[in-house]
mmCIF file of N, CA, C and O in Angstrom:
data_model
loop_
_atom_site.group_PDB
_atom_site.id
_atom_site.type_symbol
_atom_site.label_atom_id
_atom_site.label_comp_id
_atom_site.label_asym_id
_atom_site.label_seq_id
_atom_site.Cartn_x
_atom_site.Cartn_y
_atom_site.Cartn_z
ATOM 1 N N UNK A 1 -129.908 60.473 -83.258
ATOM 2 C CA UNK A 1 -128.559 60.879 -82.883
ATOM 3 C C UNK A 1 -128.621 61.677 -81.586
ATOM 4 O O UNK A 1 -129.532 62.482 -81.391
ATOM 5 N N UNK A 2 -127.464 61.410 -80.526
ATOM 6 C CA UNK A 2 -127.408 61.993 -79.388
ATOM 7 C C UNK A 2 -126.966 63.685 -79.801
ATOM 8 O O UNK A 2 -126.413 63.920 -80.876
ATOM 9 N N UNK A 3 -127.282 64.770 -78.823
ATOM 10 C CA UNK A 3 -126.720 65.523 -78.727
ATOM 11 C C UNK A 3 -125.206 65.301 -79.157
ATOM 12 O O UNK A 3 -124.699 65.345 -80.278
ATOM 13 N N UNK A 4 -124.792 65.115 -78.240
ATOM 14 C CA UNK A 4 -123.243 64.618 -78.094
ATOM 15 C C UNK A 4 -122.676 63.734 -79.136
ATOM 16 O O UNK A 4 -121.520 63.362 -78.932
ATOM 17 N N UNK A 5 -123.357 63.261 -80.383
ATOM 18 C CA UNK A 5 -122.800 62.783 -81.485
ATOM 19 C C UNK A 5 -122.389 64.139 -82.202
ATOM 20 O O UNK A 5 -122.528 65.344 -81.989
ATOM 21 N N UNK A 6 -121.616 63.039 -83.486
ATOM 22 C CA UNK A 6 -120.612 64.228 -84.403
ATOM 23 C C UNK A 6 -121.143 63.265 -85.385
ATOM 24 O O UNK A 6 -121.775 62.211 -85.305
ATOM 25 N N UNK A 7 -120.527 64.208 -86.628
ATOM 26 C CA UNK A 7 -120.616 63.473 -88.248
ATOM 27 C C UNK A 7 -119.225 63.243 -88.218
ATOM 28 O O UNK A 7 -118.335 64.031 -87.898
ATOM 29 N N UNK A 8 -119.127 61.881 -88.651
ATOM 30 C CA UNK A 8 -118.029 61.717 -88.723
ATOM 31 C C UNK A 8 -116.945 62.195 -90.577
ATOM 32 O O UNK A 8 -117.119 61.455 -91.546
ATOM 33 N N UNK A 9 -116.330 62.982 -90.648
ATOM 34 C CA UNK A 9 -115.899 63.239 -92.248
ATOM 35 C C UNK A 9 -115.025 62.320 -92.767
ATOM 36 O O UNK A 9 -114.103 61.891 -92.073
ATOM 37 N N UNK A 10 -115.192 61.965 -93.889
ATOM 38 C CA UNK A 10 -114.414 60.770 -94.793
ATOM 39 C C UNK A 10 -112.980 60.903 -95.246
ATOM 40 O O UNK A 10 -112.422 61.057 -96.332
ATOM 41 N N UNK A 11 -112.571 60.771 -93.874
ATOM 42 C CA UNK A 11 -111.184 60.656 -94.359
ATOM 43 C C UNK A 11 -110.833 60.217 -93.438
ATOM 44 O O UNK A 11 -111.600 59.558 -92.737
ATOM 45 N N UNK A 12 -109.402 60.446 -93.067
ATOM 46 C CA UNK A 12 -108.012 59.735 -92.069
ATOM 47 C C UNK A 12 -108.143 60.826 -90.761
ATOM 48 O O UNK A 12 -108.282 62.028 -90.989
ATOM 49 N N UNK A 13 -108.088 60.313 -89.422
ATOM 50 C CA UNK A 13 -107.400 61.051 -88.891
ATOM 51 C C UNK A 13 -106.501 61.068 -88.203
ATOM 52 O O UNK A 13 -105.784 60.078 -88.058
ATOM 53 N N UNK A 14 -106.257 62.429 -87.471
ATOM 54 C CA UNK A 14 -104.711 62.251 -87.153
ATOM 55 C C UNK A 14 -104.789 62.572 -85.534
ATOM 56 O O UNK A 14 -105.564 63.469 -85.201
ATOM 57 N N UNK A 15 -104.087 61.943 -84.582
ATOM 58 C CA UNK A 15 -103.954 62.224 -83.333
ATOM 59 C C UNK A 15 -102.380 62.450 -82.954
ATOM 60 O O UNK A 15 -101.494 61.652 -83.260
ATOM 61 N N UNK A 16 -102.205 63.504 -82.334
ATOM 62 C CA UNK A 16 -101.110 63.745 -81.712
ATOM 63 C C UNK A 16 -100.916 63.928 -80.224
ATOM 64 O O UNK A 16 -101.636 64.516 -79.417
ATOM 65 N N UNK A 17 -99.571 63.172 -80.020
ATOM 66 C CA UNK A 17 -99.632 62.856 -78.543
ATOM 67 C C UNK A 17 -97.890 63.734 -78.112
ATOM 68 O O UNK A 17 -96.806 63.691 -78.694
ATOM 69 N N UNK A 18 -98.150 64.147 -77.393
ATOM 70 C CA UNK A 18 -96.451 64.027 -76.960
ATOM 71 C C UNK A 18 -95.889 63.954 -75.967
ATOM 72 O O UNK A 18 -96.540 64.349 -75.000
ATOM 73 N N UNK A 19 -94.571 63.482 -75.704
ATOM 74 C CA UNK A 19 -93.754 62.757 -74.999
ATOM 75 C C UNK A 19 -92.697 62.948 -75.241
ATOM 76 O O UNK A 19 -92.219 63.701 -76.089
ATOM 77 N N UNK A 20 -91.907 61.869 -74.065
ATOM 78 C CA UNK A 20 -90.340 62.538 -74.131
ATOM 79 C C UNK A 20 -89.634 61.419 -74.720
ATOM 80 O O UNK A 20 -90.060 60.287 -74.489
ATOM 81 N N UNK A 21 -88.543 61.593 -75.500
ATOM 82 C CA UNK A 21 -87.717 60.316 -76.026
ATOM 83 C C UNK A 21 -86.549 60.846 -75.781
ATOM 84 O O UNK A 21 -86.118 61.966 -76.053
ATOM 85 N N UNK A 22 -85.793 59.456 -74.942
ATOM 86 C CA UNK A 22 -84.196 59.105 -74.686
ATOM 87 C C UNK A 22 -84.591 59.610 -72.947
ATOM 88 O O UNK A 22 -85.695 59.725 -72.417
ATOM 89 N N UNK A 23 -83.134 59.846 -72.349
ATOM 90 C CA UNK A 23 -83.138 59.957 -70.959
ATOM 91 C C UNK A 23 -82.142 60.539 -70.448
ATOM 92 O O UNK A 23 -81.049 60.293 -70.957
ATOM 93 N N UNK A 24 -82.193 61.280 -69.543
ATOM 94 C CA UNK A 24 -80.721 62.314 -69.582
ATOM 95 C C UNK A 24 -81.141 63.028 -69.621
ATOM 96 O O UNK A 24 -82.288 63.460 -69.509
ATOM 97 N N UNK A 25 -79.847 63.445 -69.876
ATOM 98 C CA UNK A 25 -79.639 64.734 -70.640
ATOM 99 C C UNK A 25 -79.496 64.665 -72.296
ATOM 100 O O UNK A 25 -78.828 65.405 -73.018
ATOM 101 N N UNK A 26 -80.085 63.875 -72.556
ATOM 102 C CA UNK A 26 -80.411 63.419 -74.157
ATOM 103 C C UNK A 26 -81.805 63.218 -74.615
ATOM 104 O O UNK A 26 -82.143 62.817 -75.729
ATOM 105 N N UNK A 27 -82.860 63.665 -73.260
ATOM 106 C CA UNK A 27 -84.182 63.001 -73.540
ATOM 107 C C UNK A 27 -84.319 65.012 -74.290
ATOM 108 O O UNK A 27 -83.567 65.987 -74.309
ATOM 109 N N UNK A 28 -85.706 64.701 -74.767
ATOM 110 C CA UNK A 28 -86.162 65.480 -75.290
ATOM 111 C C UNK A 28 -87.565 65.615 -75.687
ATOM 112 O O UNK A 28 -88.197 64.562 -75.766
ATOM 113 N N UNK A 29 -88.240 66.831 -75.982
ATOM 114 C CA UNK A 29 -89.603 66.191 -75.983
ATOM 115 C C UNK A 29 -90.086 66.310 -77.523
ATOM 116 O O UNK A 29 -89.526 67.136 -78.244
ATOM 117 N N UNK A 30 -91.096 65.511 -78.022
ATOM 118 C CA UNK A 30 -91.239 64.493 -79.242
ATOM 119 C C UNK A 30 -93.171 64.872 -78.856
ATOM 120 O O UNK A 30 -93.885 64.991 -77.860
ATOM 121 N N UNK A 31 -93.340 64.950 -80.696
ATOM 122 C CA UNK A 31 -94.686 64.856 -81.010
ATOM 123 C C UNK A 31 -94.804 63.493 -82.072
ATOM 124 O O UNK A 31 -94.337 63.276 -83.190
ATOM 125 N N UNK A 32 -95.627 62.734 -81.181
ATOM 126 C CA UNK A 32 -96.046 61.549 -81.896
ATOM 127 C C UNK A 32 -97.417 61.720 -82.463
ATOM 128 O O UNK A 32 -98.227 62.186 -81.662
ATOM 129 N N UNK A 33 -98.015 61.362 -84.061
ATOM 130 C CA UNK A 33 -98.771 61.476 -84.405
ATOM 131 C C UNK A 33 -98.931 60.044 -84.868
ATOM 132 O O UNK A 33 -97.969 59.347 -85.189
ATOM 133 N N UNK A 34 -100.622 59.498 -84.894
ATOM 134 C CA UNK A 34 -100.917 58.335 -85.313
ATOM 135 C C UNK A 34 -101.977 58.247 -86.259
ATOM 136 O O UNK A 34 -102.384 59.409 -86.261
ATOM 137 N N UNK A 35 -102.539 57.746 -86.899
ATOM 138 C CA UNK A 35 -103.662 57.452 -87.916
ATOM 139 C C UNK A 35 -104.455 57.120 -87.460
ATOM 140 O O UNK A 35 -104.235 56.679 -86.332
ATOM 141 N N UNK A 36 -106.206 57.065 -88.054
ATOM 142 C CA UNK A 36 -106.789 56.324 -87.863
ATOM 143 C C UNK A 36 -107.986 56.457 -88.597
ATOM 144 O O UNK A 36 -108.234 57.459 -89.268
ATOM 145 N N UNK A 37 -108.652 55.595 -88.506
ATOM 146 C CA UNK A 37 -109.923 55.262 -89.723
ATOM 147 C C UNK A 37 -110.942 55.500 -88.660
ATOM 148 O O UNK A 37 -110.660 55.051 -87.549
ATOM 149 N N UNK A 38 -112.091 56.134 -88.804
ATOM 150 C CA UNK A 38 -113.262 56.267 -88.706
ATOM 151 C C UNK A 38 -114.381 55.538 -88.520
ATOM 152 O O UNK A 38 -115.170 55.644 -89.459
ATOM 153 N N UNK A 39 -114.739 54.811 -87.611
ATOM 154 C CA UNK A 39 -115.760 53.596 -88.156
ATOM 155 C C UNK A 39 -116.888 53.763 -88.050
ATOM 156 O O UNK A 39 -117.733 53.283 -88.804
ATOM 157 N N UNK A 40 -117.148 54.632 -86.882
ATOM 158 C CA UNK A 40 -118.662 55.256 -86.595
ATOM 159 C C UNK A 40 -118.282 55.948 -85.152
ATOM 160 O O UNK A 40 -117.331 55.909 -84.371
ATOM 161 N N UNK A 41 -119.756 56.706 -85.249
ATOM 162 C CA UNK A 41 -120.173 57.695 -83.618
ATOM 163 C C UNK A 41 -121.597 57.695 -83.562
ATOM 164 O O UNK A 41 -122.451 58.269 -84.239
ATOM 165 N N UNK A 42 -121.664 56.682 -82.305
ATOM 166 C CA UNK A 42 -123.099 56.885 -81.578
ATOM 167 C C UNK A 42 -123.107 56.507 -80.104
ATOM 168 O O UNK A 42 -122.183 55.832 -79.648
ATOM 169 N N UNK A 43 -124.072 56.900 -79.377
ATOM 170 C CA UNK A 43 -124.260 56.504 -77.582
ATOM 171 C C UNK A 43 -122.894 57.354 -77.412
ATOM 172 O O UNK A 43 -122.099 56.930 -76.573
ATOM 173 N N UNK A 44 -122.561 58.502 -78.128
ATOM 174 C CA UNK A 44 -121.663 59.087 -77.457
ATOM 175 C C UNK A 44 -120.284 59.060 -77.088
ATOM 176 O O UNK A 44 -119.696 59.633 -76.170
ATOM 177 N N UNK A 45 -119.812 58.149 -78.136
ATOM 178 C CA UNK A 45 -118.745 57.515 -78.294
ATOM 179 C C UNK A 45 -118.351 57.165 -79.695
ATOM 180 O O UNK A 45 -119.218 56.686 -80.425
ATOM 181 N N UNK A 46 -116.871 57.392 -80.252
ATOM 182 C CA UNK A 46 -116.339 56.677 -81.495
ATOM 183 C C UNK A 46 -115.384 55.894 -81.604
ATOM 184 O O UNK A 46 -114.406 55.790 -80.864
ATOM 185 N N UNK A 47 -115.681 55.237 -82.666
ATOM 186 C CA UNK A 47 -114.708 53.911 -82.920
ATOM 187 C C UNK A 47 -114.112 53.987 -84.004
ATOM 188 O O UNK A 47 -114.542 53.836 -85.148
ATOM 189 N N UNK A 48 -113.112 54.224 -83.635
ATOM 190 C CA UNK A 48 -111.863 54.154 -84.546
ATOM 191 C C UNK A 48 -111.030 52.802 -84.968
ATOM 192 O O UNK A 48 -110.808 51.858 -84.208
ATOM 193 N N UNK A 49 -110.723 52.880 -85.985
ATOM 194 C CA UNK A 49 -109.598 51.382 -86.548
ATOM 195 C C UNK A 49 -107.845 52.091 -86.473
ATOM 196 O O UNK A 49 -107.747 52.891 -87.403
ATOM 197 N N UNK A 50 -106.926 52.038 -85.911
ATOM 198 C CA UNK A 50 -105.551 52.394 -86.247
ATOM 199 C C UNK A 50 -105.334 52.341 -88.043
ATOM 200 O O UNK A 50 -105.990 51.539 -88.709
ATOM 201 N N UNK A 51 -104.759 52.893 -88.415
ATOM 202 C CA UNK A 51 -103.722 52.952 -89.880
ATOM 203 C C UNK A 51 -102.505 53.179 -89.724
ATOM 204 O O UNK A 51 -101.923 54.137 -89.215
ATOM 205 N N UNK A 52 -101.926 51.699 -90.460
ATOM 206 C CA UNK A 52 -100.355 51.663 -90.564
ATOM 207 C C UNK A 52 -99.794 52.819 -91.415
ATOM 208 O O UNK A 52 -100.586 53.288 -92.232
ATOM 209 N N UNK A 53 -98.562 53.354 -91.360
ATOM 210 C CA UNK A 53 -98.003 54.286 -91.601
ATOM 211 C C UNK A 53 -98.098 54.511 -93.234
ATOM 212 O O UNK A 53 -97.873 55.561 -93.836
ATOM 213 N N UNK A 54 -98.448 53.385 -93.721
ATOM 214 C CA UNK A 54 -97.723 53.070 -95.150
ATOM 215 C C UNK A 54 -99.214 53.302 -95.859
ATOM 216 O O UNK A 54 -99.111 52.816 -96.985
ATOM 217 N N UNK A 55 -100.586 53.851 -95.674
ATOM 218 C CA UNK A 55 -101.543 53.795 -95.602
ATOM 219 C C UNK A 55 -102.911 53.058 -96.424
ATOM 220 O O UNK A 55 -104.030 53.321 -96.863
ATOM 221 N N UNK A 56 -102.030 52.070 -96.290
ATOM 222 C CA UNK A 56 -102.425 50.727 -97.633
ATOM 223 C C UNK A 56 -103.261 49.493 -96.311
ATOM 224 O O UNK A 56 -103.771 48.467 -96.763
ATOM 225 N N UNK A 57 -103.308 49.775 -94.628
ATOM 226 C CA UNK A 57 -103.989 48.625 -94.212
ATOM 227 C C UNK A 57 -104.612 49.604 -92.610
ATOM 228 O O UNK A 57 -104.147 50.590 -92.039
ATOM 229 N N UNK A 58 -105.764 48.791 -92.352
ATOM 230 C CA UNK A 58 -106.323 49.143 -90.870
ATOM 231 C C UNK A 58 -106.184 47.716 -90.184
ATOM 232 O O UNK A 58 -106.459 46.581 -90.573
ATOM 233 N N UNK A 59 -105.571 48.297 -88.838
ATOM 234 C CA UNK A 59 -105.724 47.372 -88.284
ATOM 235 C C UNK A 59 -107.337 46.905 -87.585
ATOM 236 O O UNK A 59 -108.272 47.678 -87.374
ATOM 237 N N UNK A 60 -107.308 45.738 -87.378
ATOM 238 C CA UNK A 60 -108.904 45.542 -86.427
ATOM 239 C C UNK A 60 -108.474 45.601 -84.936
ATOM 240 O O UNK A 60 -108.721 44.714 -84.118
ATOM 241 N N UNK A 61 -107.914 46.558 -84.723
ATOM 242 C CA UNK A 61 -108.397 46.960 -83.142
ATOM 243 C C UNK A 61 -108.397 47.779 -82.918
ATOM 244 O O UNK A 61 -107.528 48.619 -82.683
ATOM 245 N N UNK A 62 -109.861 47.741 -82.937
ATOM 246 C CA UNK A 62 -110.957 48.288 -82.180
ATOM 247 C C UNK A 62 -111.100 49.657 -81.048
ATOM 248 O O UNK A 62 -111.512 49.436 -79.910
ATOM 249 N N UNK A 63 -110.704 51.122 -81.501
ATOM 250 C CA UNK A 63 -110.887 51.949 -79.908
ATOM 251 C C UNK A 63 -111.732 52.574 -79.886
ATOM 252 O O UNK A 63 -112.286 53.062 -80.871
ATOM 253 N N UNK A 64 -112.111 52.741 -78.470
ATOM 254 C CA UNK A 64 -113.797 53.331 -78.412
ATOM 255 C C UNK A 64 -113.373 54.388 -77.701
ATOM 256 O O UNK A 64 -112.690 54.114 -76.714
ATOM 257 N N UNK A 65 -113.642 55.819 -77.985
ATOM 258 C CA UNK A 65 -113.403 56.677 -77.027
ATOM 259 C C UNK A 65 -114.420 57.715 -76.605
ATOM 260 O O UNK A 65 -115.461 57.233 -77.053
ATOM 261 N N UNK A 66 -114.756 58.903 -75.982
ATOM 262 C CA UNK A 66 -115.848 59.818 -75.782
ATOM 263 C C UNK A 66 -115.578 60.525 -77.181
ATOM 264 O O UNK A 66 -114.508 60.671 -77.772
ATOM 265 N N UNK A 67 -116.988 60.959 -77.572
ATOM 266 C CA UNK A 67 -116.895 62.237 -78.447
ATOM 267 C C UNK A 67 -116.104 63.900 -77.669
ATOM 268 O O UNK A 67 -115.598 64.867 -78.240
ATOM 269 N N UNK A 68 -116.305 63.623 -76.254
ATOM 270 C CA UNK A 68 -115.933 64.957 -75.943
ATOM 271 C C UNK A 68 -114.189 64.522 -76.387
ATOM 272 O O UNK A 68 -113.707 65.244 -77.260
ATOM 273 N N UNK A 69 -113.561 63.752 -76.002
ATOM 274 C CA UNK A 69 -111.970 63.503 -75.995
ATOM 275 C C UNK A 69 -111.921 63.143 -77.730
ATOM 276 O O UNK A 69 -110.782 63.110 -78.195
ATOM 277 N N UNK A 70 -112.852 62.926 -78.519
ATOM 278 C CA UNK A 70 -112.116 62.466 -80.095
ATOM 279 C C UNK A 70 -111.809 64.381 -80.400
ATOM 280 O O UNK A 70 -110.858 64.953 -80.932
ATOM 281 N N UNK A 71 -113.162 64.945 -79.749
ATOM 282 C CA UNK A 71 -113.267 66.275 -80.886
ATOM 283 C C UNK A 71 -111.567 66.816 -80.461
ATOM 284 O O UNK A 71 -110.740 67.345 -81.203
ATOM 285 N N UNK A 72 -111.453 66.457 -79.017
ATOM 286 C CA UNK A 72 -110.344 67.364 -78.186
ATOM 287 C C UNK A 72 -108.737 67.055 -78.737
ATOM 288 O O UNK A 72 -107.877 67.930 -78.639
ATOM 289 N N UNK A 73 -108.461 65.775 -79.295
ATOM 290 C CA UNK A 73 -107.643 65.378 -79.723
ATOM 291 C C UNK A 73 -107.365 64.822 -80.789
ATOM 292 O O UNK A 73 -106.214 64.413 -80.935
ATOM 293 N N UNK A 74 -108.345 64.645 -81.851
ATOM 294 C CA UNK A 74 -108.310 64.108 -83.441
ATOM 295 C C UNK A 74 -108.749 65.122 -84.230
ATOM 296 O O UNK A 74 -109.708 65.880 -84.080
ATOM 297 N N UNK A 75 -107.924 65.045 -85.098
ATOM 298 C CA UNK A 75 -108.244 66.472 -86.287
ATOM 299 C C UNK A 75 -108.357 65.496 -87.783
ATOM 300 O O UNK A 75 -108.067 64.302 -87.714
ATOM 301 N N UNK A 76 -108.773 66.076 -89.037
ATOM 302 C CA UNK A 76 -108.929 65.112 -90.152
ATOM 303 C C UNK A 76 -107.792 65.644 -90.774
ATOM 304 O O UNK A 76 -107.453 66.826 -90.707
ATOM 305 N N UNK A 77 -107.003 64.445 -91.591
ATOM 306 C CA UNK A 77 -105.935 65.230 -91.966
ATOM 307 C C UNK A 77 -106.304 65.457 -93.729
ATOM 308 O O UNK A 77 -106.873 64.692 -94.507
ATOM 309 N N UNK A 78 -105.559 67.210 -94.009
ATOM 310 C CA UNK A 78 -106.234 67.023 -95.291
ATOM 311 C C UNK A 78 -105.940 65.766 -96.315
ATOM 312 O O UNK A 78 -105.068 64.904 -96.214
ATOM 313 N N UNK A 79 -107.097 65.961 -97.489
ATOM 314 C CA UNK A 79 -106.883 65.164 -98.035
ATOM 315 C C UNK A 79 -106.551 64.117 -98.483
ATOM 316 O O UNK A 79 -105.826 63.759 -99.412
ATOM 317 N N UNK A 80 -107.520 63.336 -97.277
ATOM 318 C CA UNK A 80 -107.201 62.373 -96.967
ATOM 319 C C UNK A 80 -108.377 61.773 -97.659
ATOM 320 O O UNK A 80 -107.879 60.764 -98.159
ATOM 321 N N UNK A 81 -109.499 61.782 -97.954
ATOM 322 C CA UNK A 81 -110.977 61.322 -98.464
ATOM 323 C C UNK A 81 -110.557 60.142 -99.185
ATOM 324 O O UNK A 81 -111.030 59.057 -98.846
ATOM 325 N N UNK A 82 -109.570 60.228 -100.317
ATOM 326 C CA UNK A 82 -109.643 59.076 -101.211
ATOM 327 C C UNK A 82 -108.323 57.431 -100.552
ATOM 328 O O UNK A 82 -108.072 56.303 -100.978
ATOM 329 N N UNK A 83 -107.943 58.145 -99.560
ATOM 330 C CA UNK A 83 -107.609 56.688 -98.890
ATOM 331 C C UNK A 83 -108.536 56.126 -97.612
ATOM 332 O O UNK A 83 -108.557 55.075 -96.973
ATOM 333 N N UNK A 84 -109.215 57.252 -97.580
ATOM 334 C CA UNK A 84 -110.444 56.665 -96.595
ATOM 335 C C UNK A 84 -111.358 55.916 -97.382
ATOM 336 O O UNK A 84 -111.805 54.896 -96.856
ATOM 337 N N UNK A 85 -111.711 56.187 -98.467
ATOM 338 C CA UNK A 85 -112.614 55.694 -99.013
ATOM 339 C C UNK A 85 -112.006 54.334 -99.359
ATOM 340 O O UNK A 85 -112.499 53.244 -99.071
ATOM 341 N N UNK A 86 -110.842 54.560 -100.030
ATOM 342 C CA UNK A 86 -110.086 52.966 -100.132
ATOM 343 C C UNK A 86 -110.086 51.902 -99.194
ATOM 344 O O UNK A 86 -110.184 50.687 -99.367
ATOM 345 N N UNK A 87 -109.960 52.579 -98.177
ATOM 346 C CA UNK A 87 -109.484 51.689 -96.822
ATOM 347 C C UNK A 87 -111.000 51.445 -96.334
ATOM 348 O O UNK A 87 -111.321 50.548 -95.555
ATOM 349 N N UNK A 88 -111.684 52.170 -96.781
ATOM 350 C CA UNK A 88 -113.427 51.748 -96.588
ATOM 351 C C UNK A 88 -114.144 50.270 -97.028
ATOM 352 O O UNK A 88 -115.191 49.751 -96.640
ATOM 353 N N UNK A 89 -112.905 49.727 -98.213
ATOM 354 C CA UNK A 89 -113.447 48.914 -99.046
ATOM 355 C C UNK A 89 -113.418 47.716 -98.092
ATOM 356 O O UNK A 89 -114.211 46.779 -97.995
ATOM 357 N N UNK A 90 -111.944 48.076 -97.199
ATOM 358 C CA UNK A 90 -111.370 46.571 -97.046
ATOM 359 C C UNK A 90 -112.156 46.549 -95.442
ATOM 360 O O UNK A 90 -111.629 45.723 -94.695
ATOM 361 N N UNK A 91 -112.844 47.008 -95.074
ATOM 362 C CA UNK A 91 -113.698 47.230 -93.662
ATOM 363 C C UNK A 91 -114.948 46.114 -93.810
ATOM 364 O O UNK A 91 -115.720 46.335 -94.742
ATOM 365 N N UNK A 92 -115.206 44.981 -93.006
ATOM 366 C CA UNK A 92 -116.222 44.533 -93.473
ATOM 367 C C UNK A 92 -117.602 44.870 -93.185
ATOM 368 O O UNK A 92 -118.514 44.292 -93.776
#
């Protein structure tokens, strides 16, 4: 394992982004949060699967990002372990 690897923990996580929604004088600013499954971290980089909202599917695509930017912007959300593990099953 690189320096720069992490353990990855068994569960969901969560990324939040934010932005502005509408335009005007009606826009406003908005925290978007997204899911995602865990797939691994090595060479310094992790790969994540998206999770639909409903948290019953992962999608297969595929994002690879730095460990310095996952630690900076993905947190695990609690209690999440036993749909990670579920959603572990359907991973081939």
């Amino acid at each position: 394992m690189l320096m720069s690897d992490v353990v990855l923990a068994e569960g969901i996580y969560v990324k939040q982004s934010k932005g502005r929604l509408g335009a005007g004088v009606t826009s406003r600013e908005c925290v978007l949060e997204t899911l995602w499954f865990p797939y691994r971290a090595e060479n310094g980089y992790v790969e994540l699967f998206p999770v639909m909202d409903d948290l019953q599917r992962v999608l297969r695509i595929k994002e690879r990002i730095p460990i310095e930017l996952f630690k900076k912007e993905y947190s695990v959300r609690e209690n999440s372990r036993d749909i990670y593990l579920r959603l572990k099953k359907t991973i081939p």
